[in-house]
């Protein structure tokens, strides 16, 4: 008996290892599209559940979550028959666990965070998302090109509430110290600036390669400039046979050869602590960083939060678009970008689309800019953008030939994750330009 | 096992005969006893068995099922494609399609063997480094001296600390600007070129040294417990016969704590195969998998890359390895040690 008990307990111990991968089981529940509400909101009592990623940060402040509370309250005041139940969920939990399991269970939130690209496409193919093309056609026209990442095969499955392009953040005082007089517009000029900064004893560029994606963004931009527009915009079809994908890796290897990054960049994270890439830039220990618009807030998080310190930082913080390579097949004025949006579940009541329309309305977008500081999607709200550097980023987006969604989001977690792993191996010196394309091709061959 | 079988055999004829002997009060009482015994077994084992079936057997069978499919974890599982052993083939030898083999070797097979290799390296190093180290410390501490209890607590403390807290603490210590770097510089060395954790060669050794710090305490405490069971008479007799301290340890103490050493070795092997928390906290097994383990690899690819079929195949491989080791341990070493223990008593 003792042996049996022990055998069982030891077996249980071994068996538990398999639990991790199977913690999320599927209920094989197909969404019932026939039961979805009518296209127009009614006066009947409805409850909308809303999952978003506006959670409190380290300081306890939650400007985004507070603003969404306000937006929901305002909407409910105008629509007494609608009750909105909000759940704030940390971004990674929301994207990787909560939304996929909720969708598969058939008991999904009505309105939920949507990042667009490959993952949204997979959700749409599984029949989870409401087709918003006709019901929100006016909003889609009003918001313009930024909606594209929330569309698949000509159908709109979500709307963004913020969208921005990435570029190089830099500290003008360090540029001045190194004798750099103008913002680099080509890779040659960037290489010269890197050398000037090194000569002045300043770390030219910070990168948080330990988080993988910040390093990968350099490759994305080289791909954007090496690949013709039709090749890069159809990357989601998983055809990586064009030589421009290998060329992107070659460009990166060449750039890494100039040693532009800080020491120990493989051990550096992007946003946490004074030794993170953002910390290095905030503390003027590095001159530049390639990052999205959100770093406007991340840098401020390293100050003590006082108006004086934030103003001092903003006075010595500027931005320029990613410099163009020479001779690439891509459009040198194209930009990488991304944003956040929301989708409605296929079975959600019609009020979901109406509320989403309210979220992206000009007034709510203007309020979003004022309360949160992000860059709006609604063109009419752009006049609310106050900071010169944000105005510059907004202008760069509108001047870009086209904006390509972050490649990892565009390709989805499987192929996108494989790509990021391949790119970071180049940074670590264990991979090369060809192996990035190899791992992308392999992952694409297994992707559904 | 024997006790259960015996009682089962003894009760069977009684149960069969019970119906025919309704008039016999002794047999009726025996029958009531039998029913009560079965009810008791059902009552005590039932809930545990249900939990075991729902939370252990069902997930394992599900993982085995998922591992035969290509499934992105987003669509309904009913829409997933059945691909047989392809997920296992991708991990083990680059897949069944010669055309994609080269790409699959780079994308799947190499990282898989890299991770599994780390697990087996940790098993080997545990036996080669942790075992002698723990034995040496345990034998040294196995005597009465002032502050003995405090020393034991200090040695055991890392094991009690949660993996996550310990991981974060060591990340701070091994930060490029941390104490470890300063210490290395003070003795005329420098940090490994790529950083303590990210260096392709040294990353694994940094993590192994943390694992040793974390788990050697358990071995020491187990060995000390084993040593406390060794009769002092034996040691005194040996000392009177002129045996040196080393001879007493080698010829008496170590052989007598053999069963303890073997149970530690078993726990250590299973723990090494399942090693996850620590390597995950330390940046998910490394940016290029320098110190990945099979569990961190499974999590990375199954969960974060949403390749659930392949992730399940990795989970099943990990399960089979653990299961094989557990069965081997129970059928050979445990049986031998238990048998010897019984005959000695």
Coordinates of N, CA, C and O in Angstrom, one line a residue, chain B residues 21 41 105 114 166 220-221 244 252 256 268 312 316 337:
Chain B
X21 N -25.9 -16.8 2.1 CA -25.9 -17.1 3.5 C -26.6 -16.1 4.3 O -26.1 -15.6 5.3
X41 N -13.1 2.8 1.5 CA -12.1 3.0 0.5 C -12.6 4.0 -0.5 O -11.9 5.0 -0.9
X105 N 15.5 22.6 -38.9 CA 16.6 22.3 -38.0 C 17.0 23.5 -37.3 O 17.3 23.5 -36.1
X114 N 19.2 22.2 -27.7 CA 20.0 23.1 -26.8 C 19.3 23.1 -25.4 O 20.0 23.0 -24.4
X166 N 14.6 34.9 -5.4 CA 16.0 34.5 -5.6 C 16.5 35.0 -7.0 O 17.6 35.6 -7.1
X220 N 22.2 19.1 1.7 CA 22.9 19.1 3.0 C 22.0 18.6 4.1 O 22.3 17.8 5.0
X221 N 20.8 19.2 4.1 CA 19.8 18.9 5.2 C 19.4 17.5 5.2 O 19.3 16.8 6.2
X244 N 40.7 6.5 10.8 CA 40.8 7.9 10.7 C 39.4 8.5 10.5 O 38.5 7.8 10.1
X252 N 31.8 4.0 6.8 CA 30.7 3.9 7.6 C 29.5 4.8 7.2 O 28.5 4.4 6.8
X256 N 26.1 4.1 4.8 CA 24.9 4.0 5.6 C 23.8 5.0 5.2 O 22.6 4.8 5.4
X268 N 16.7 15.3 -7.4 CA 17.5 16.3 -8.1 C 17.3 16.1 -9.6 O 17.2 17.1 -10.4
X312 N 2.7 21.4 -27.0 CA 2.2 20.2 -26.3 C 3.1 19.0 -26.6 O 3.3 18.2 -25.7
X316 N 4.8 16.7 -23.8 CA 4.7 15.2 -23.7 C 6.1 14.6 -23.6 O 6.3 13.7 -22.8
X337 N 16.3 -0.3 -2.0 CA 16.5 0.4 -0.7 C 15.4 0.0 0.3 O 15.7 -0.2 1.5

